[in-house]
Amino acid sequence: MTIAYGGDYNPEQWPEEVWVEDMRLMREAGVTMVSIGIFSWALLEPAEGVYDFTLLDRVLDLLQHNGIAADLATPSAAPPAWFFRAHPEALPVDRDGRRLSYGSRQTFCPSSPAYRAAALRMAGELARRYAEHPAVAMWHIHNEYGCHNPACYCDESAEAFRRWLRARYGDSLPALNTAWGTTFWSQWYYDWNEVLPPRATGAVPNPTHQLDWRRFCSDELLSLYTAEREVLREAAPAIPATTNFMVMFNFDALDYWRWAPELDVVSNDHYLRSTDPESEIDIAMSGDLVRSLAGGRPWLLMEHSTGAVNWQPVNRAKTAGELRRNALAHVAHGADGIAYFQWRAAKAGAEQWHSAMLPHAGTDSAIWRDVVQLGADLRSLAEIEGSTGTASVAVVWDWNARWALELPSQPSEELRYLDQVRSWYEPLWRSGVAVDFVRPDADLSPYRLVLAPSLYLVDDTGAANLTGFAASGGTLVVGFHSGAVDENCHVRLGGYPGAFRGALGIRTDELFPLLPGESLGLSDGGTASLWSERVALAGAEPITSYTEGPLAGVPAITRNTHGTGTAWYVATRPDPATLGALLDRIRAEAGVEPVRVTPEGVEAVVRRGTDADYLFLIDHGGRGAEVPVAAGAVELLTGERELGGSVSVPPGGVAVVREPRRLD
């Protein structure tokens, strides 16, 4: 029983004499597993069909000798130059028709038959050679699918898109034309060969065309993952396979609800945004979403940074204690493994200014001392492995809704999916409320409260599931511009918010999005920005109304009894304090309590084990705190057993407390 600890290991970047030092320092830091071979295709296959595994053989043997497990990668994220010289048609084409060049990573067309064949051959060679190697604990397939090549617009991709569409629409062009609404702007298709990717054109492309393209691109990359996985499974069925998701602020290319069931172990990469003053909230939200993708099971943090990254306009270093707080926050939200990019900081190449576990400064550095301390911390938390989260609140998250909302020609281009969801998640986080994320069609029976902050697109099944939750006694809260369109991006007629009108007991006939910087007063003393709409009551009661502007006196927040439950509608974006107070009221009425009441700035998270609860207390405010705990509790990081009914969280520090398991 252990929490895995390590990072990307790239020994090919260093002379062999460095490898022995790496092993010694990995043992000193407490490293238990490293990812290896991610970008080594050019060395493993120097010419087509010619393989050289000498380096990998030696490194895997070294890892095994030093008791360090290998997460062995297929190197398909970075095909070598010789491949593109032989197959230039495998290079991707952008939406403007430009064919890109090789010279970096992920410069391939996801629909290229030549690429797929070469990647599967390499996966097969690795599988046959290392299936029985004692160091190999997991397969790491590819790396960050869709990070740089989420879409290719070439003719091969067009043909693959048409195959996908024919499967989706039962080989019926009339069905596609109906779904896409192609009577608009004379876009009706009479032959499948007329259907192209949404390449650059003179005006706004068809929204359903664009949405289906996003769906196709996600599925096309997923097909590459599953193809490699099957090759590996055939040779080594007992070795689990993963690939690293990117559930973070700047990535939305893949529908991870479709991907997650295909992974034996769900893994994620997460990096901080330098301009985010409270990036700890993003860590928590990402962790909760990844845990939910994993079906509530623990997951692996495959990459994050010990300090600065290299790919933002300004790449800030982490402050004292931040490395430790970040890592343990991921553990708090369900990670059973903590890994970094990368083990040893590169002295050459595109990521030479990206931080690492062993920095350019070497072991005489703050980062190294923090890395060693974190290794000791994770050993102290070994018993937490396998424990799960517990939540009675669910937030609806849907990639289709996100893609559709951010297509062109919306009522307001200022509305962003992630901003809206985070604005609702943040008050729950501040209040210490545990949160899961769910699909619209998920089983909602474990929850008392379900929030749908931004669900612009929803199909009939998802809408019925959510409104049925309220009708059966739950509390449902819906954000503005939700339920507006169906799965084909067709507006639901009869008034807004479309699919949710009846359950919410309201009807909107006109939208009034606000200009940047514009705000309206609310009757509860708060202010509204970004959005407003002319809501008419159809059974609901008004909770808050606008006090000025063309909608003065019109409800901005409503509450409706639906069946035996309650359905709320928030028809604007209240200021943070007002939204926080509203969500506090709603969750209290729904009977939702925080996992622990803590001072401001102290995050509280619980992981539940078979025989114990594990309370994580993370001080982001830098003031420290004294927090009540159960009798007989033990602080795991220090081993302190006589807590006297409370635990001291040091300023900027972390406490992890084992408590007797609660029965609720």
XYZ file of C-alpha atoms in Angstrom:
664
model
C 0.000 0.000 0.000
C 1.542 3.263 -1.146
C 0.836 6.502 -2.944
C 2.877 6.497 -6.137
C 5.460 9.280 -6.479
C 7.670 10.288 -9.366
C 7.687 11.986 -12.736
C 8.588 11.808 -16.393
C 12.056 10.325 -16.753
C 13.968 11.094 -19.949
C 17.405 9.461 -19.586
C 18.030 9.782 -23.324
C 18.660 13.496 -22.708
C 21.680 12.693 -20.529
C 24.916 10.675 -20.719
C 24.755 7.244 -19.155
C 26.924 8.179 -16.181
C 24.126 10.494 -15.012
C 21.683 7.596 -14.778
C 23.376 6.088 -11.722
C 23.134 9.417 -9.938
C 19.480 9.606 -10.958
C 18.781 6.281 -9.261
C 20.487 7.377 -6.049
C 18.610 10.667 -5.952
C 15.297 9.035 -6.783
C 15.733 6.767 -3.779
C 16.597 9.793 -1.637
C 13.451 11.574 -2.775
C 11.236 8.526 -2.233
C 10.360 8.081 -5.910
C 8.375 4.888 -6.524
C 7.380 5.147 -10.192
C 8.516 7.057 -13.287
C 7.051 7.431 -16.760
C 9.586 6.488 -19.384
C 9.879 6.424 -23.157
C 7.220 9.054 -23.875
C 9.228 10.887 -26.545
C 11.766 8.245 -27.518
C 10.413 6.983 -30.858
C 13.340 8.348 -32.889
C 15.824 6.429 -30.720
C 13.806 3.216 -30.492
C 13.167 3.022 -34.250
C 15.979 4.866 -36.061
C 14.654 3.694 -39.433
C 11.391 2.131 -40.483
C 11.255 -1.418 -39.132
C 14.699 -1.150 -37.523
C 14.483 -1.228 -33.719
C 17.071 -0.502 -31.060
C 15.956 -1.099 -27.477
C 19.427 -1.019 -25.940
C 18.885 2.188 -23.991
C 15.435 1.206 -22.787
C 16.661 -2.246 -21.739
C 19.397 -0.732 -19.565
C 17.169 1.896 -17.995
C 14.364 -0.544 -17.168
C 16.890 -2.906 -15.590
C 18.281 -0.002 -13.545
C 14.805 0.940 -12.358
C 14.018 -2.644 -11.411
C 17.309 -2.995 -9.526
C 16.498 0.163 -7.554
C 12.921 -0.802 -6.739
C 11.325 1.849 -8.950
C 8.330 0.918 -11.115
C 8.044 1.966 -14.739
C 5.015 3.505 -16.385
C 6.204 2.506 -19.845
C 4.988 4.724 -22.652
C 4.233 4.114 -26.273
C 6.064 7.004 -27.978
C 3.328 7.758 -30.503
C 3.021 11.448 -29.539
C 6.222 12.301 -31.413
C 6.866 10.417 -34.667
C 10.434 10.805 -35.960
C 11.525 12.873 -38.948
C 12.135 9.807 -41.134
C 8.450 8.891 -40.803
C 7.280 12.235 -42.195
C 9.842 12.134 -45.004
C 8.340 8.803 -46.014
C 4.739 9.868 -45.347
C 4.361 13.647 -45.806
C 0.616 13.113 -46.220
C 0.505 12.232 -42.493
C 1.308 15.829 -41.522
C -1.737 17.782 -40.280
C -3.562 20.486 -42.242
C -5.083 23.474 -40.453
C -8.524 24.935 -41.185
C -6.967 27.455 -43.590
C -5.557 24.615 -45.707
C -1.901 24.956 -44.650
C -0.010 21.710 -44.163
C 2.144 21.961 -41.053
C 5.699 20.686 -40.789
C 7.344 18.294 -38.395
C 9.901 19.638 -35.941
C 7.967 19.539 -32.676
C 5.608 17.013 -31.120
C 2.114 15.805 -32.109
C 2.504 16.958 -35.703
C 0.454 14.148 -37.210
C -3.016 13.797 -38.671
C -5.166 11.677 -36.314
C -6.874 10.077 -39.339
C -3.673 9.146 -41.173
C -3.567 5.400 -41.974
C 0.237 5.555 -42.210
C 0.516 7.102 -38.747
C -1.873 4.584 -37.212
C -0.024 1.641 -38.735
C 3.370 2.922 -37.563
C 2.109 3.659 -34.042
C 0.555 0.203 -33.706
C 3.724 -1.498 -34.968
C 5.750 0.323 -32.332
C 3.235 -0.520 -29.599
C 3.425 -4.159 -30.621
C 7.217 -4.222 -30.460
C 7.194 -2.672 -26.983
C 4.476 -5.006 -25.753
C 6.213 -8.158 -26.923
C 9.602 -7.113 -25.557
C 8.546 -5.790 -22.139
C 5.317 -7.562 -21.228
C 7.209 -9.715 -18.724
C 9.728 -7.139 -17.514
C 9.425 -6.889 -13.707
C 9.815 -3.091 -13.716
C 6.783 -2.451 -15.939
C 3.769 -1.659 -13.766
C 1.607 0.251 -16.235
C 1.368 1.213 -19.903
C 1.368 4.951 -20.628
C -0.277 5.251 -24.049
C 0.723 8.301 -26.104
C 0.852 11.651 -24.257
C -1.803 14.338 -23.858
C -4.005 13.370 -26.802
C -5.231 16.436 -28.669
C -2.897 18.855 -26.928
C -1.432 20.268 -30.156
C -3.396 18.479 -32.858
C -7.031 18.252 -31.780
C -8.143 18.468 -35.410
C -6.798 18.006 -38.925
C -8.684 19.345 -41.962
C -6.995 17.323 -44.720
C -8.784 15.166 -47.282
C -8.055 11.988 -45.289
C -9.682 13.590 -42.249
C -12.636 14.631 -44.413
C -13.138 11.034 -45.488
C -12.903 9.823 -41.884
C -15.403 12.499 -40.840
C -17.846 11.277 -43.481
C -17.479 7.692 -42.232
C -18.200 8.878 -38.699
C -21.250 10.839 -39.864
C -22.622 7.907 -41.854
C -22.433 5.775 -38.710
C -24.031 8.496 -36.564
C -26.921 9.158 -38.966
C -27.580 5.619 -40.136
C -26.059 6.239 -43.562
C -28.907 8.668 -44.228
C -28.141 12.021 -45.834
C -31.699 13.251 -45.153
C -31.141 12.502 -41.461
C -27.896 14.510 -41.507
C -29.558 17.383 -43.367
C -32.369 17.461 -40.819
C -29.974 17.350 -37.855
C -27.792 20.080 -39.328
C -30.689 22.270 -40.446
C -29.169 22.600 -43.902
C -32.174 24.333 -45.427
C -30.610 27.448 -43.885
C -28.260 29.258 -46.306
C -28.791 26.616 -49.010
C -26.458 24.120 -47.348
C -28.443 20.975 -48.244
C -26.174 18.037 -49.151
C -27.064 15.646 -51.986
C -23.914 13.530 -51.891
C -21.746 12.426 -48.965
C -18.655 13.669 -50.786
C -20.015 17.210 -50.513
C -19.613 17.061 -46.723
C -16.302 18.545 -45.590
C -14.681 19.483 -42.289
C -15.617 23.023 -41.176
C -12.728 24.603 -43.017
C -12.204 28.369 -43.246
C -15.117 29.958 -45.048
C -16.491 33.416 -45.686
C -19.105 33.580 -42.935
C -20.180 31.731 -39.801
C -20.222 27.947 -40.352
C -23.237 25.808 -39.494
C -23.265 25.301 -35.687
C -24.330 21.637 -35.814
C -21.645 20.965 -38.415
C -19.064 22.446 -36.038
C -20.452 20.534 -33.054
C -20.398 17.197 -34.859
C -16.838 18.003 -35.961
C -15.791 18.440 -32.317
C -17.456 15.140 -31.466
C -15.739 13.404 -34.373
C -12.293 14.774 -33.503
C -12.616 13.534 -29.921
C -13.760 10.101 -31.088
C -11.049 9.872 -33.755
C -8.311 10.410 -31.189
C -10.031 7.984 -28.832
C -9.916 5.345 -31.556
C -6.134 5.750 -31.681
C -5.913 5.206 -27.924
C -8.096 2.089 -27.943
C -6.210 0.635 -30.917
C -2.866 0.918 -29.082
C -4.441 -0.358 -25.879
C -5.695 -3.506 -27.597
C -2.228 -4.245 -28.983
C -0.789 -3.931 -25.465
C -3.565 -5.986 -23.882
C -3.002 -8.842 -26.273
C 0.606 -9.181 -25.133
C 0.151 -8.236 -21.477
C -3.488 -8.459 -20.337
C -2.568 -8.041 -16.659
C -0.785 -4.682 -17.054
C -3.180 -1.716 -16.726
C -3.159 1.028 -19.339
C -3.673 4.760 -19.027
C -3.190 8.004 -20.873
C -2.900 11.453 -19.374
C -5.995 13.630 -19.572
C -5.710 17.422 -19.407
C -8.554 18.522 -17.143
C -7.320 22.070 -16.724
C -8.141 25.644 -17.601
C -6.859 25.765 -21.184
C -7.998 22.472 -22.732
C -11.422 21.373 -23.954
C -10.721 19.273 -27.042
C -11.885 15.865 -25.786
C -15.102 14.542 -24.305
C -13.584 12.782 -21.319
C -16.924 11.256 -20.286
C -16.529 9.082 -23.407
C -12.825 8.479 -22.803
C -12.765 7.604 -19.104
C -14.447 4.156 -19.327
C -11.726 3.067 -21.765
C -8.899 3.656 -19.252
C -7.881 1.045 -16.701
C -6.570 3.885 -14.539
C -7.679 7.496 -15.042
C -4.731 9.910 -15.106
C -4.554 13.672 -15.400
C -2.101 16.485 -16.070
C -2.745 19.762 -14.289
C -0.852 23.046 -14.391
C -1.572 26.366 -12.715
C -2.460 29.542 -14.574
C 0.074 32.178 -13.541
C -2.571 34.926 -13.594
C -4.982 33.052 -11.304
C -4.717 34.553 -7.794
C -6.519 31.536 -6.290
C -5.247 28.623 -8.311
C -6.007 26.335 -5.373
C -9.667 26.510 -6.461
C -8.733 25.306 -9.941
C -6.780 22.413 -8.402
C -9.802 21.406 -6.343
C -12.266 21.704 -9.226
C -10.019 19.746 -11.572
C -9.437 17.055 -8.956
C -13.150 16.673 -8.266
C -13.878 16.392 -11.987
C -11.130 13.807 -12.551
C -12.298 11.778 -9.553
C -15.813 11.881 -11.011
C -14.531 10.766 -14.410
C -12.903 7.845 -12.600
C -16.294 6.834 -11.231
C -15.415 7.980 -7.733
C -12.301 5.829 -7.667
C -8.805 7.168 -6.993
C -6.825 8.462 -9.955
C -3.250 9.451 -10.815
C -1.819 12.927 -11.215
C 0.536 12.168 -14.088
C 2.006 15.659 -14.528
C 2.189 18.948 -12.693
C 5.071 21.302 -11.954
C 7.399 21.770 -9.022
C 7.711 25.448 -9.966
C 7.364 27.489 -13.128
C 6.220 26.154 -16.484
C 7.576 27.458 -19.785
C 4.517 28.025 -21.967
C 2.647 30.983 -20.455
C 3.382 34.660 -21.190
C 4.909 34.988 -17.712
C 5.938 31.830 -15.881
C 6.023 32.408 -12.165
C 7.845 30.276 -9.619
C 5.917 28.733 -6.753
C 6.103 30.402 -3.370
C 7.265 28.765 -0.139
C 5.072 25.788 0.730
C 3.106 25.946 -2.536
C 4.637 22.796 -4.024
C 3.571 20.793 -0.991
C 0.098 22.361 -0.752
C -0.566 21.767 -4.446
C 0.467 18.118 -4.349
C -1.425 17.278 -1.165
C -4.510 19.085 -2.469
C -4.514 16.711 -5.436
C -4.252 13.798 -3.001
C -7.107 15.258 -0.967
C -9.310 15.295 -4.061
C -8.619 11.679 -4.899
C -5.152 11.259 -6.412
C -3.390 8.029 -5.447
C -0.257 9.088 -7.276
C 1.704 12.334 -7.601
C 4.035 12.866 -10.537
C 5.773 15.791 -12.177
C 7.071 16.860 -15.511
C 9.861 16.061 -15.240
C 12.472 14.290 -13.080
C 15.567 16.224 -14.184
C 15.292 19.719 -15.711
C 16.354 19.724 -19.360
C 19.326 21.793 -20.437
C 18.255 21.819 -24.107
C 15.053 21.721 -26.088
C 11.689 23.467 -26.070
C 11.035 22.801 -22.365
C 14.436 23.746 -20.959
C 12.851 26.441 -18.776
C 10.207 24.117 -17.355
C 10.793 23.263 -13.693
C 11.534 19.717 -12.558
C 11.980 17.603 -9.449
C 15.754 17.957 -9.821
C 16.213 21.563 -10.999
C 19.082 23.152 -12.911
C 20.482 24.282 -9.557
C 20.754 20.656 -8.410
C 20.197 19.361 -4.897
C 21.259 22.619 -3.236
C 17.882 24.188 -3.979
C 14.534 24.852 -2.324
C 12.719 22.745 -4.925
C 14.863 19.686 -4.189
C 14.349 20.013 -0.451
C 10.580 20.309 -1.027
C 10.634 17.275 -3.338
C 12.361 15.165 -0.674
C 9.921 16.376 1.986
C 6.944 15.543 -0.218
C 8.268 12.021 -0.718
C 8.329 11.587 3.055
C 4.816 13.044 3.340
C 3.416 10.603 0.806
C 4.990 7.663 2.642
C 3.226 8.890 5.787
C -0.078 8.877 3.898
C 0.256 5.367 2.483
C -2.845 4.073 4.254
C -4.993 6.604 2.381
C -4.522 4.739 -0.909
C -7.833 3.481 -2.245
C -10.020 5.731 -0.104
C -12.692 7.706 -1.924
C -14.491 11.036 -1.794
C -17.996 11.553 -0.520
C -20.391 14.227 -1.739
C -24.093 15.066 -1.588
C -23.789 17.871 -4.171
C -23.320 17.306 -7.889
C -22.394 19.846 -10.554
C -23.451 19.008 -14.101
C -20.540 19.088 -16.560
C -20.903 18.333 -20.260
C -18.332 18.816 -23.023
C -21.029 18.955 -25.700
C -22.682 21.834 -23.875
C -19.318 23.581 -23.529
C -18.495 23.214 -27.214
C -21.940 24.391 -28.313
C -22.010 27.389 -25.961
C -18.716 28.722 -27.273
C -19.573 28.514 -30.963
C -19.824 31.851 -32.788
C -22.980 33.991 -33.003
C -24.200 33.534 -29.440
C -26.163 36.280 -27.663
C -22.934 37.190 -25.840
C -19.398 36.133 -26.655
C -18.490 37.158 -23.098
C -20.161 34.015 -21.740
C -17.581 31.275 -21.142
C -18.462 27.809 -19.900
C -15.540 27.328 -17.545
C -15.963 30.773 -16.000
C -19.611 30.081 -15.283
C -19.017 26.667 -13.718
C -16.136 27.907 -11.601
C -18.181 30.873 -10.336
C -20.698 28.387 -8.889
C -18.100 25.878 -7.707
C -16.085 28.496 -5.834
C -18.671 29.307 -3.090
C -19.108 25.598 -2.418
C -15.334 25.201 -2.125
C -15.117 28.151 0.272
C -17.864 26.646 2.398
C -16.138 23.266 2.591
C -18.861 21.450 0.657
C -17.836 18.246 -1.113
C -18.708 18.179 -4.821
C -18.935 15.546 -7.529
C -19.322 16.279 -11.235
C -21.904 14.370 -13.272
C -23.164 13.942 -16.804
C -26.706 15.199 -17.435
C -27.913 11.594 -17.693
C -26.063 10.308 -14.598
C -27.617 8.505 -11.652
C -28.496 11.397 -9.336
C -29.891 9.335 -6.461
C -26.787 9.801 -4.222
C -27.261 13.596 -4.184
C -29.459 16.086 -2.373
C -28.508 19.056 -4.504
C -27.700 19.215 -8.224
C -26.378 22.365 -9.878
C -26.438 23.025 -13.626
C -24.563 26.327 -13.917
C -24.191 26.195 -17.707
C -26.070 23.600 -19.706
C -26.862 25.434 -22.951
C -27.183 22.137 -24.829
C -29.035 19.195 -23.333
C -30.856 16.286 -24.940
C -34.296 15.119 -23.876
C -32.903 12.266 -21.785
C -30.598 14.546 -19.801
C -33.280 17.179 -19.299
C -35.794 14.592 -18.091
C -33.209 13.127 -15.743
C -32.472 16.491 -14.138
C -36.069 17.651 -13.820
C -37.051 14.183 -12.615
C -34.481 14.525 -9.832
C -36.314 17.628 -8.590
C -39.739 16.027 -9.043
C -38.593 13.138 -6.842
C -37.617 15.388 -3.946
C -34.208 16.763 -4.891
C -33.113 20.366 -5.250
C -32.127 21.455 -8.757
C -30.509 24.824 -9.547
C -30.255 25.915 -13.186
C -28.123 28.741 -14.549
C -29.077 31.147 -17.304
C -28.971 30.172 -20.993
C -29.367 26.508 -20.057
C -31.690 24.102 -21.836
C -31.776 26.428 -24.841
C -30.893 23.907 -27.562
C -31.159 20.178 -28.135
C -28.348 17.772 -29.006
C -28.356 19.053 -32.591
C -27.967 22.692 -31.523
C -31.572 23.424 -32.535
C -33.321 26.048 -30.418
C -36.095 24.626 -28.238
C -39.105 26.700 -29.254
C -41.764 28.213 -27.021
C -39.575 30.364 -24.814
C -36.485 30.031 -22.705
C -34.954 28.234 -20.829
C -36.275 25.609 -23.180
C -36.006 22.149 -21.688
C -36.314 23.419 -18.102
C -39.254 25.881 -18.426
C -41.875 23.622 -16.922
C -39.856 22.419 -13.964
C -38.648 25.939 -13.177
C -42.119 27.449 -13.419
C -40.974 30.389 -15.519
C -40.840 31.539 -19.150
C -38.456 33.997 -20.808
C -39.426 35.604 -24.111
C -36.370 37.834 -24.634
C -32.694 37.812 -23.659
C -30.897 40.990 -22.578
C -27.167 40.219 -22.302
C -25.192 43.020 -20.677
C -22.256 44.867 -22.165
C -18.748 44.462 -20.705
C -18.558 46.537 -17.529
C -22.339 46.995 -17.342
C -24.184 45.957 -14.185
C -27.679 46.106 -12.714
C -28.837 46.409 -9.123
C -30.648 43.511 -7.445
C -33.368 43.756 -4.836
C -31.269 41.859 -2.282
C -28.604 44.570 -2.427
C -26.318 42.735 -4.837
C -25.449 43.454 -8.435
C -25.845 41.521 -11.669
C -23.533 41.455 -14.679
C -23.020 39.668 -18.009
C -26.604 38.519 -18.522
C -30.250 39.369 -17.910
C -33.526 38.180 -19.397
C -37.213 39.000 -19.249
C -38.529 36.278 -16.968
C -42.278 35.808 -16.519
C -43.549 33.700 -13.649
C -45.537 30.569 -14.499
C -45.884 29.121 -11.018
C -42.516 30.031 -9.530
C -41.991 32.599 -6.808
C -39.606 35.536 -7.275
C -36.639 35.559 -4.904
C -34.632 38.485 -6.277
C -35.514 41.077 -8.933
C -33.721 43.736 -10.947
C -34.025 47.239 -9.501
C -32.988 49.244 -12.560
C -32.749 49.229 -16.314
C -35.327 47.990 -18.810
C -36.039 44.926 -16.635
C -36.653 46.766 -13.348
C -39.035 44.668 -11.275
C -38.487 41.532 -13.379
C -37.400 38.410 -11.449
C -33.692 37.583 -11.644
C -33.769 34.543 -9.325
C -36.780 32.277 -8.881
C -37.808 29.252 -6.859
C -40.419 26.682 -7.846
C -41.925 23.620 -6.219
C -41.676 20.801 -8.728
C -43.179 17.510 -7.668
C -41.861 16.880 -4.172
C -38.672 18.857 -4.787
C -37.469 22.333 -5.642
C -36.172 23.940 -8.827
C -34.297 27.260 -8.785
C -33.418 29.483 -11.732
C -30.598 32.021 -11.687
C -31.238 34.261 -14.700
C -28.147 36.422 -14.342
C -24.612 36.436 -12.972
C -24.792 37.804 -9.421
C -21.688 39.291 -7.858
C -19.615 36.682 -5.976
C -20.872 37.571 -2.495
C -24.505 37.491 -3.612
C -24.076 34.202 -5.461
C -22.261 32.734 -2.469
C -25.052 33.733 -0.099
C -27.650 32.314 -2.480
C -25.903 28.955 -2.810
C -25.381 28.819 0.965
C -29.129 29.319 1.422
C -30.014 26.714 -1.179
C -27.663 24.057 0.170
C -28.849 24.689 3.749
C -32.467 24.224 2.645
C -31.401 21.032 0.858
C -29.750 19.722 4.019
C -26.188 19.850 2.705
C -23.489 20.450 5.311
C -19.785 21.228 4.856
C -17.331 18.452 5.586
C -15.902 20.644 8.361
C -16.327 24.279 9.351
C -12.915 25.934 9.091
C -11.506 29.452 9.288
C -11.366 31.448 6.065
C -8.529 30.301 3.830
C -8.393 26.741 5.195
C -9.619 24.109 2.746
C -11.224 20.991 4.226
C -11.591 17.763 2.221
C -12.491 14.241 3.355
C -11.474 10.935 1.795
C -13.383 7.959 3.141
C -11.693 4.624 3.776
C -13.105 1.293 4.859
C -12.407 1.883 8.541
C -11.536 5.571 8.786
C -12.140 9.039 7.403
C -9.152 11.123 6.322
C -9.561 14.849 6.840
C -7.238 17.077 4.813
C -6.802 20.625 6.091
C -4.839 22.933 3.776
C -4.058 26.490 4.794
C -4.022 28.669 1.680
C -4.340 31.897 3.654
C -0.996 31.664 5.444
C -2.428 32.362 8.891
C -2.644 28.849 10.330
C -5.635 27.502 12.214
C -6.868 25.306 15.018
C -9.584 22.962 13.737
C -11.755 20.618 15.847
C -11.342 16.898 15.156
C -12.907 13.727 16.505
C -11.736 12.035 19.662
C -8.995 9.504 19.002
C -7.872 11.228 15.805
C -4.274 10.931 14.566
C -2.357 13.466 12.462
C -0.617 11.353 9.830
C 2.069 13.734 8.587
C 3.570 14.160 12.055
C 2.296 10.964 13.676
C 0.833 13.023 16.523
C -1.756 10.990 18.452
C -2.697 13.182 21.412
C -4.582 15.890 19.528
C -6.845 16.887 22.416
C -9.912 17.413 20.252
C -8.302 19.741 17.699
C -5.414 19.865 15.266
C -3.062 22.740 14.537
C -2.620 23.573 10.870
C 0.642 25.518 10.498
C 0.632 28.772 8.489
C 0.711 27.829 4.822
C 0.850 24.184 5.827
C -1.176 20.985 5.715
C -2.586 18.589 8.287
C -4.028 15.176 7.438
C -6.084 13.622 10.208
C -7.318 10.055 10.514
C -10.682 10.006 12.284
C -13.087 7.177 13.085
C -15.307 6.548 10.094
C -18.609 8.381 10.253
C -21.756 6.362 9.663
C -23.559 8.974 7.523
